Coordinates of C-alpha atoms in Angstrom, one line a residue:
X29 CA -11.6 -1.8 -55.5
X30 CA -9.8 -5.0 -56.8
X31 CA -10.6 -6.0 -60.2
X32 CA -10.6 -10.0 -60.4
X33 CA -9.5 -11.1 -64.0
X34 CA -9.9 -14.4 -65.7
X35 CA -7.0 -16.7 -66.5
X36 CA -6.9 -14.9 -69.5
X37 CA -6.1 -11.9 -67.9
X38 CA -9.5 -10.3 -68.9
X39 CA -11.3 -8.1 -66.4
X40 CA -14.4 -10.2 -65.3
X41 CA -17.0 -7.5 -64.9
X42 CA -16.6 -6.6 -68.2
X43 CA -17.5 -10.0 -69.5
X44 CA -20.5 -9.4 -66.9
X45 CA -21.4 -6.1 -68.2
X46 CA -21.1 -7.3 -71.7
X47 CA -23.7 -10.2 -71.1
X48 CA -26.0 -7.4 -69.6
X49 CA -25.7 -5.1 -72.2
X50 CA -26.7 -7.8 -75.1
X51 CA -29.6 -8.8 -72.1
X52 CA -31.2 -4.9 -72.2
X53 CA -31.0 -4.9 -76.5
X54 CA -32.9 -8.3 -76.3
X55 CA -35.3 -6.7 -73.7
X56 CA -36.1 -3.4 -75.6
X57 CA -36.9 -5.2 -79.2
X58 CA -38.6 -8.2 -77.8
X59 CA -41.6 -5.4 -76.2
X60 CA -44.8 -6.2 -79.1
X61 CA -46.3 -3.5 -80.7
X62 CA -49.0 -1.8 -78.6
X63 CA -52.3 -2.8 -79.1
X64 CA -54.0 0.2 -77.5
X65 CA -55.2 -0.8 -74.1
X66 CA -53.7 2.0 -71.4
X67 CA -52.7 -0.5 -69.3
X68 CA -50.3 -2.5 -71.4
X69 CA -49.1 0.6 -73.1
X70 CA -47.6 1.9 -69.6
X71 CA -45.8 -2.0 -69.0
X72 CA -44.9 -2.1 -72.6
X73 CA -43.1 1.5 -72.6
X74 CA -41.6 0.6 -68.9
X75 CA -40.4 -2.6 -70.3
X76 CA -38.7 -0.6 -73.4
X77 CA -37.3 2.1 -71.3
X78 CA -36.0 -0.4 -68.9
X79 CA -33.2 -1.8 -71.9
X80 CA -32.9 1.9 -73.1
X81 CA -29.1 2.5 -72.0
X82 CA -28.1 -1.3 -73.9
X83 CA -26.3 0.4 -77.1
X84 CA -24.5 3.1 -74.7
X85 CA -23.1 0.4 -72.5
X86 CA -21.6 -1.7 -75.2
X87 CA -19.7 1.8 -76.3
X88 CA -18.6 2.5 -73.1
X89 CA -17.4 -1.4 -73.0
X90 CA -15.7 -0.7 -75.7
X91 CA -13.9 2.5 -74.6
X92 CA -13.0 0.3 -71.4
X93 CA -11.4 -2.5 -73.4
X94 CA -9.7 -0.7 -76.5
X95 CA -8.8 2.9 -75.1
X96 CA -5.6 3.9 -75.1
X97 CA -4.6 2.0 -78.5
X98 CA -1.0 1.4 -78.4
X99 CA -0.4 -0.4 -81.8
X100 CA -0.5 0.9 -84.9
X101 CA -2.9 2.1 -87.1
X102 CA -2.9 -0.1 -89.6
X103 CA -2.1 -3.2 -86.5
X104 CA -5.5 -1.6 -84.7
X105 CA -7.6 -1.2 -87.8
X106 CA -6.5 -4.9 -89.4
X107 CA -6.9 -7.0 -85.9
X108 CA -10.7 -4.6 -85.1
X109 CA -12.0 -4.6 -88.5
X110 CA -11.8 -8.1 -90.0
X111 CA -13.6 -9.3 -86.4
X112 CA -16.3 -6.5 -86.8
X113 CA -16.7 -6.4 -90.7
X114 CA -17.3 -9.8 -91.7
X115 CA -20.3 -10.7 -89.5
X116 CA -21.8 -7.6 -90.1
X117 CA -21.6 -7.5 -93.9
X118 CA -22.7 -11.3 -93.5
X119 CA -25.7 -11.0 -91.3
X120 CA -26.6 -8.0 -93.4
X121 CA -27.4 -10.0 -96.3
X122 CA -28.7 -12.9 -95.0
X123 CA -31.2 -10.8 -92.8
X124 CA -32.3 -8.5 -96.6
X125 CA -32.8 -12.4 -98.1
X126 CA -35.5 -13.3 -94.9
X127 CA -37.2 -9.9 -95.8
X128 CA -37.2 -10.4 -99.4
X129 CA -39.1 -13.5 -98.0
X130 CA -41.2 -12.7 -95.0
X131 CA -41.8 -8.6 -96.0
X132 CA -42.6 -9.3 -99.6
X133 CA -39.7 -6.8 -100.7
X134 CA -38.9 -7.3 -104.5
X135 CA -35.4 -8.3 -105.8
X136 CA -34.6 -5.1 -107.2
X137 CA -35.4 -3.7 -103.4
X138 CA -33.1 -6.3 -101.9
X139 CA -30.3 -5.6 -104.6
X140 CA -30.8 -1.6 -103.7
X141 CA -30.3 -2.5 -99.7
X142 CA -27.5 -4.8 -100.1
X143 CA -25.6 -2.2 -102.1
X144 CA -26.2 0.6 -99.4
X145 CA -24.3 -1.4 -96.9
X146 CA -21.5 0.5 -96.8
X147 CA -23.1 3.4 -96.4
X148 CA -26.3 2.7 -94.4
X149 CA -27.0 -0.2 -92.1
X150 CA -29.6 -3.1 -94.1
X151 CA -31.2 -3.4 -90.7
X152 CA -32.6 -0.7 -88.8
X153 CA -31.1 -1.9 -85.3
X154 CA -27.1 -2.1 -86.5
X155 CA -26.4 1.2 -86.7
X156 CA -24.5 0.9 -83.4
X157 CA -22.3 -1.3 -85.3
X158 CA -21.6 1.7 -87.7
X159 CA -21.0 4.1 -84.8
X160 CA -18.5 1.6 -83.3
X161 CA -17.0 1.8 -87.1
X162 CA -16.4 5.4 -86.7
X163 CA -15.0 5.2 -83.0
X164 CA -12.8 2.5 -84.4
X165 CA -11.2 5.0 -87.1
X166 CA -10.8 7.8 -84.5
X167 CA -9.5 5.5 -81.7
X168 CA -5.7 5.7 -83.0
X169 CA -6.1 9.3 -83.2
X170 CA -7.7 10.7 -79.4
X171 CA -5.5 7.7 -77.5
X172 CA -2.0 10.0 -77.8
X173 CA -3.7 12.6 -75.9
X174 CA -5.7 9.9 -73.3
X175 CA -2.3 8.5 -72.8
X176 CA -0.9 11.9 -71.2
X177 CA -4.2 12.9 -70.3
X178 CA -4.8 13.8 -66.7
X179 CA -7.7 12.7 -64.3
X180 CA -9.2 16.6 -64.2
X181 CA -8.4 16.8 -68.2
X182 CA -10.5 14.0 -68.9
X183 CA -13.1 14.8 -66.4
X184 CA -13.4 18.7 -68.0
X185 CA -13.6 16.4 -71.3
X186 CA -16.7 14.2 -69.8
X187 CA -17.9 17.4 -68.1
X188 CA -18.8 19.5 -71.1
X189 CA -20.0 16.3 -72.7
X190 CA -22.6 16.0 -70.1
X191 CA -23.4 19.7 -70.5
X192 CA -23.8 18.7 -74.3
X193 CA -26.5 15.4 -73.1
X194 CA -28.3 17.8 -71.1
X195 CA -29.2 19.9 -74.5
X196 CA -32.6 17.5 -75.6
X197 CA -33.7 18.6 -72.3
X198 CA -33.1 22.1 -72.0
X199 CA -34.4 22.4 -75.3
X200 CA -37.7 20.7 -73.9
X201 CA -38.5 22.8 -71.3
X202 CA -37.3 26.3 -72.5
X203 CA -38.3 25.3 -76.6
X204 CA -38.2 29.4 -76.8
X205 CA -35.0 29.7 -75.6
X206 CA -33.0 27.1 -77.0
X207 CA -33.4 25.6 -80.4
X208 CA -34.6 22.3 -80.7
X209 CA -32.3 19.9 -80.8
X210 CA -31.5 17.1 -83.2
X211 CA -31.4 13.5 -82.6
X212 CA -29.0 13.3 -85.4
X213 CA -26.9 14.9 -82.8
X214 CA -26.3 17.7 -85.2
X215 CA -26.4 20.9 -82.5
X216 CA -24.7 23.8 -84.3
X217 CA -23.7 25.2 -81.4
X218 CA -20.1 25.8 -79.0
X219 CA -20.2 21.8 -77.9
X220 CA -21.1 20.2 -80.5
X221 CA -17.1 18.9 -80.9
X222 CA -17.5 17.8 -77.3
X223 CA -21.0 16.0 -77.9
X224 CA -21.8 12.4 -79.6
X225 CA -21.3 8.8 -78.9
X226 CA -17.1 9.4 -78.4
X227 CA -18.2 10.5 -74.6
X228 CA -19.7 7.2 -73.7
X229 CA -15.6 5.6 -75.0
X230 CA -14.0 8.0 -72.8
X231 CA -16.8 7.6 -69.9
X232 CA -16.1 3.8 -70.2
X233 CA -12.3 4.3 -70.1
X234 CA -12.7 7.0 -66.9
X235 CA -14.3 4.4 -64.8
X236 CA -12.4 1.6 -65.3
X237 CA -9.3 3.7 -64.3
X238 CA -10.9 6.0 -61.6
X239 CA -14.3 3.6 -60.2
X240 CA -16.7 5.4 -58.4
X241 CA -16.4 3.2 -54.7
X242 CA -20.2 2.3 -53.4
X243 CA -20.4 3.5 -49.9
X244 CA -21.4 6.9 -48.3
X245 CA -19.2 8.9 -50.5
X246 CA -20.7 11.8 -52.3
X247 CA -20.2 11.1 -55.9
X248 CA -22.0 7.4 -55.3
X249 CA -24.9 9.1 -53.4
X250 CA -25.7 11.5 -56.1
X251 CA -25.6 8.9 -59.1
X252 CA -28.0 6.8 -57.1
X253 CA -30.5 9.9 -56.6
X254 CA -30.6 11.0 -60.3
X255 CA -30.4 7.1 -61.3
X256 CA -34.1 6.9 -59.3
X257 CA -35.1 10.7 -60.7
X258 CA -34.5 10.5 -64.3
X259 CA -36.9 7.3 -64.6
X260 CA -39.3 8.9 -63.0
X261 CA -39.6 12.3 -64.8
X262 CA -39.4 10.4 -67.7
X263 CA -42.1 8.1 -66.9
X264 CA -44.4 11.0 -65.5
X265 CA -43.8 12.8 -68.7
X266 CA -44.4 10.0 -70.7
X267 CA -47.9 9.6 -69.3
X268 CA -48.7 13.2 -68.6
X269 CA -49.0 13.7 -72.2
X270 CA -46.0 16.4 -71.9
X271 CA -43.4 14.1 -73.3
X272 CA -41.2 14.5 -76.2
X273 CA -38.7 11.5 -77.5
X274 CA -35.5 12.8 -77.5
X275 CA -35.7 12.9 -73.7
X276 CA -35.0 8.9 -74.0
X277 CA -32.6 9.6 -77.0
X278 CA -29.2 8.0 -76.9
X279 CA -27.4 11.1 -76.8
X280 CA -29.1 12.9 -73.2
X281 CA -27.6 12.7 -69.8
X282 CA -30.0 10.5 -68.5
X283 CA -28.2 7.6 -71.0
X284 CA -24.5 8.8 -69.0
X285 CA -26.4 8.4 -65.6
X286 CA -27.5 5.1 -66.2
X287 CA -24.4 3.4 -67.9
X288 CA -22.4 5.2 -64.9
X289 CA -24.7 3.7 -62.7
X290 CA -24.7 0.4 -64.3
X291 CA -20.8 0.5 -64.6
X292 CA -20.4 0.8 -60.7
X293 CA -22.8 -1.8 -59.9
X294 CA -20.8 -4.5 -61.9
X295 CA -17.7 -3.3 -61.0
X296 CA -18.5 -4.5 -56.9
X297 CA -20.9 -7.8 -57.8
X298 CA -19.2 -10.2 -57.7
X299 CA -21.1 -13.7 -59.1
X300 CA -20.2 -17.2 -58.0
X301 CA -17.4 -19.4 -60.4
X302 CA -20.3 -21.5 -61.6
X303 CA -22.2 -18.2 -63.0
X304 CA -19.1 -16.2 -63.8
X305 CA -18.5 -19.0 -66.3
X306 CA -21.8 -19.1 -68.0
X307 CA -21.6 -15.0 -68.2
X308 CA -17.8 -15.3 -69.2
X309 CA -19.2 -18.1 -72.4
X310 CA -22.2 -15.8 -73.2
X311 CA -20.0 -12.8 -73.5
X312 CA -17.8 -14.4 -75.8
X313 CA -20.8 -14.9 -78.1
X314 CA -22.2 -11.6 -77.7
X315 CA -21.8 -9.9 -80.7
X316 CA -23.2 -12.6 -82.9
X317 CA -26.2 -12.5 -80.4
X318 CA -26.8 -9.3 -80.9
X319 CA -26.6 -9.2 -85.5
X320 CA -29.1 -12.2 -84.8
X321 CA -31.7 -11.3 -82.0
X322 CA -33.7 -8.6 -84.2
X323 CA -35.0 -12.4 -86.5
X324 CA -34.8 -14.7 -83.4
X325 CA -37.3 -12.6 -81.5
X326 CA -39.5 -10.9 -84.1
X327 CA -39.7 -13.5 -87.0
X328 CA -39.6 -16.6 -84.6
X329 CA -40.9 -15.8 -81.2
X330 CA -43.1 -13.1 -81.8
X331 CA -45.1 -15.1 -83.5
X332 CA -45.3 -18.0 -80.6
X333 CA -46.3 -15.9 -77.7
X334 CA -48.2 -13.3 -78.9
X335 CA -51.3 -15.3 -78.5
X336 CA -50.1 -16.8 -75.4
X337 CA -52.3 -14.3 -73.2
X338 CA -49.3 -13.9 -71.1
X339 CA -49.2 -10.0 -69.5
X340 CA -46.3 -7.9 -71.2
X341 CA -43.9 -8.3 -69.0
X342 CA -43.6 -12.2 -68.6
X343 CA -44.3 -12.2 -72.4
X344 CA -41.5 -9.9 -72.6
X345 CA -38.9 -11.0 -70.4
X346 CA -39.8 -15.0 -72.2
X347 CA -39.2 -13.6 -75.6
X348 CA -36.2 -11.9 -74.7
X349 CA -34.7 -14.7 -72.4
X350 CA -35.7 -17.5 -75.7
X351 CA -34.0 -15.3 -77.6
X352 CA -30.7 -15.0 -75.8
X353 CA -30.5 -19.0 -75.5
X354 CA -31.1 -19.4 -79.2
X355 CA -29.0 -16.9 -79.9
X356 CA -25.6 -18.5 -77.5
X357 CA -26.8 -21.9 -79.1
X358 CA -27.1 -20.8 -82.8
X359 CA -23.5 -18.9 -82.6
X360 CA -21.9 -21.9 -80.5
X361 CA -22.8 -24.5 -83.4
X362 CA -21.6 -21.9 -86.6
X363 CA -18.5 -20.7 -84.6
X364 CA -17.8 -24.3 -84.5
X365 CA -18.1 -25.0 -88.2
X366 CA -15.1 -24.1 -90.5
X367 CA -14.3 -20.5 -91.2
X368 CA -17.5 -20.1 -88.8
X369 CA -15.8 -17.5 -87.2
X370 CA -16.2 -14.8 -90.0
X371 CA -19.6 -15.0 -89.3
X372 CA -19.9 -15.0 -85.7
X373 CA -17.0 -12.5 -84.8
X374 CA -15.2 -14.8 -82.7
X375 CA -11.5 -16.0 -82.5

């Protein structure tokens, strides 16, 4: 499989994957709250499913780009942390003053939140942004042993990981059996070292040093058959009333199918110069798109198409497709604005 690259040097699919990652986040909060009718419920769910693997994908980006780490710790942490901190800390704020605003929340409730932001995200949807915190500090500390790793060592690594994602479900269909499990990810049990958000880094880096090839070969045959399975349990679950959440949590092996699956897909498309350069400009934005789409979509579109009588899923796809071009436009003009940079995450 050749991997074309930018004149930067950067691999292109990851820019591609990048852009579709921030696509599915926009796609899972733009779905409106459900108004009760059967009907919509099922489109609105689909719709929210559909972005489910988004946040697993950027971490398995992440692994792809960043794993092994060959600088030093305090090189690593410096050149990571004052892209990741800044915009974060900045957007946190700003987004506690539009909900002192919009929500009603008191100044004493703002002062509370903002205070907690080392500790707790201000808005519910960055907590990726704290997992990627954590996977930044342990980086330094798993690459020595990437570095000398083997292909089978890392794939008995991935492999008790995904026995680990496959815990929400056991613990669904034999409850007596096995305990139930935690979406805090907290198992108490033998794997629990081996479970957690670090196997979507190391799934990330795996396939972008050993792709699966599309063709007629085995392993790509059985991730397209549980890629078209897992959906539809899920969905049948969902709406034969024998559903639980965790079986969409981010931490269960359907989330490592579908990033696997999406991963592969990217890897062999290969878009038209035209196109690879709008994805290529988008990615570069991504990260400020993403602190931004939860107040773009909800506090500004929303509010515009809700009584549009549009069905869910054009209503959908509109908001989320608004709120990606606001977003790219938005972070274009501050990134171009002095010292905008510290609050878009770009250099």
């Amino acid at each position: 499989m050749t991997k074309e690259k930018s004149d930067s040097g950067r691999l292109l699919y990851i820019d591609n994957l990048r852009v579709l990652a921030c696509f599915l986040v926009l796609l899972t909060h733009s779905v409106m709250p459900h108004t009760g009718s059967t009907h919509e419920g099922f489109w609105m769910y689909t719709m929210s499913f559909a972005g489910s693997p988004s946040s697993e994908l950027f971490l398995a980006l992440s692994g792809t780009v960043l794993l092994p780490v060959h600088t030093g710790f305090r090189n690593f942490y410096r050149r990571r942390f004052s892209k990741l901190l800044p915009p974060l800390i900045i957007w946190s704020v700003l987004g506690v003053m539009l909900y002192t605003y919009t929500k009603g929340w008191t100044w004493h409730q703002a002062a509370t939140v903002i205070l907690q932001i080392p500790f707790q995200p201000a808005i519910s949807v960055y907590w990726f942004v704290y997992v990627m915190i954590g996977l930044y500090l342990f980086a330094p500390f798993i690459s020595p042993w990437l570095t000398g790793a083997s292909r089978r060592q890392i794939r008995l690594f991935l492999g008790i990981w995904c026995v680990s994602m496959m815990y929400p479900w056991l613990s669904h269909f034999f409850p007596e059996l096995i305990a139930r499990y935690y979406l805090s990810g907290s198992y108490y049990w033998e794997f629990c070292y081996f479970g957690g958000f670090l196997g979507y880094w190391i799934l990330g880096y795996y396939l972008n040093k050993y792709p699966i090839k599309i063709g007629c070969n085995r392993r790509w045959i059985s991730l397209c058959a549980l890629s078209i399975l897992y959906p539809t349990i899920i969905i049948s679950l969902k709406f034969g009333n024998s559903y639980s959440p965790e079986l969409i949590d981010n931490l269960q092996i359907g989330s490592a199918i579908a990033v696997a699956m999406l991963y592969t897909v990217m890897q062999n498309v290969r878009p038209g110069k035209r196109t690879q350069l709008i994805l290529s400009s988008i990615a570069k934005y991504s990260y400020c798109i993403y602190l931004t789409h939860i107040f773009i979509a909800r506090e500004l579109y929303w509010g515009v198409l809700d009584s549009s009588g549009f069905h869910v899923v054009p209503r959908t796809l509109i908001t989320a497709l608004l709120t990606l071009a606001t977003g790219y436009v938005l972070t274009g003009i501050i990134a171009r604005i002095p010292f905008g940079r510290y609050v878009t995450g770009t250099r």
